[in-house]
Amino acid sequence: MDGLSIQNTDGLDAPLSGVQLLHAPVLVLNLNYVPLNICTVRRAVILVGKSKAELLENHRGQLRTVSSLVEVPSVIRLDYMVKKPSLPRKLSKKEVFLRDRFTCQYCGKKAQDLTLDHVVPRRQHGSHTWENVVTACNRCNLRKAGRTPAEANMLLKKEPRAPDPNPYLILQNRTLLDEWLPYVPWSARG
Ligand SMILES: [Zn+2]
């Protein structure tokens, strides 16, 4: 790839130099269009050249190689499925609210004043695990007050479980380019 040089940079506000462009980030989608990782333009051009990926978006113009012009990708999609072990989601207040769709698991209301409720209270040795925490509005939390749902005569909407692993973790703390956004669900855009 050392023979690559910039042909033009149509559509770029601040044109990147050839070397910068080769190292610019490209969003790599799995065969099923789920974001898989981020690679460099250099790597993406090789994958497309070897027909291992298809180019979905080009917002960067073209590169001239020794013998031809190649498109500069900003999003590519692999021609095969990569199975990736996904990391389990870390238990946090925010993740519990997300799992429960910001809805109180006792009264079913979407509320602003949500709290984290331990189904079996901590002082009754309830664990701090996905299976024992739910989203509760302030009112229900006060009503339940250190009791189990049975003791408080309250019903859970559904059994709490660990959520599916998040395939979009790779995009956390990354700057997302505008041309990537059609491939990234809003909920992953922290
Ligand atoms: Zn409630």
CSV table of N, CA and C and ligand atoms in Angstrom, one decimal, residues 104 106-108 136-137 140, ligand 1:
chain,number,residue,atom,x,y,z
A,104,CYS,N,-40.7,2.2,35.8
A,104,CYS,CA,-40.8,1.6,37.1
A,104,CYS,C,-41.3,0.2,37.0
A,106,TYR,N,-42.6,-1.7,39.2
A,106,TYR,CA,-43.7,-2.0,40.1
A,106,TYR,C,-45.0,-1.4,39.5
A,107,CYS,N,-45.0,-0.1,39.3
A,107,CYS,CA,-46.2,0.6,38.8
A,107,CYS,C,-46.3,0.7,37.3
A,108,GLY,N,-45.2,0.5,36.6
A,108,GLY,CA,-45.2,0.6,35.1
A,108,GLY,C,-45.1,2.0,34.6
A,136,ALA,N,-37.1,1.5,39.9
A,136,ALA,CA,-38.4,1.8,40.6
A,136,ALA,C,-38.5,3.3,40.7
A,137,CYS,N,-39.7,3.8,40.6
A,137,CYS,CA,-40.0,5.3,40.8
A,137,CYS,C,-39.8,5.5,42.3
A,140,CYS,N,-42.8,4.2,44.5
A,140,CYS,CA,-42.8,2.8,44.8
A,140,CYS,C,-41.7,2.4,45.7
B,1,ZN,ZN,-43.5,3.1,40.5
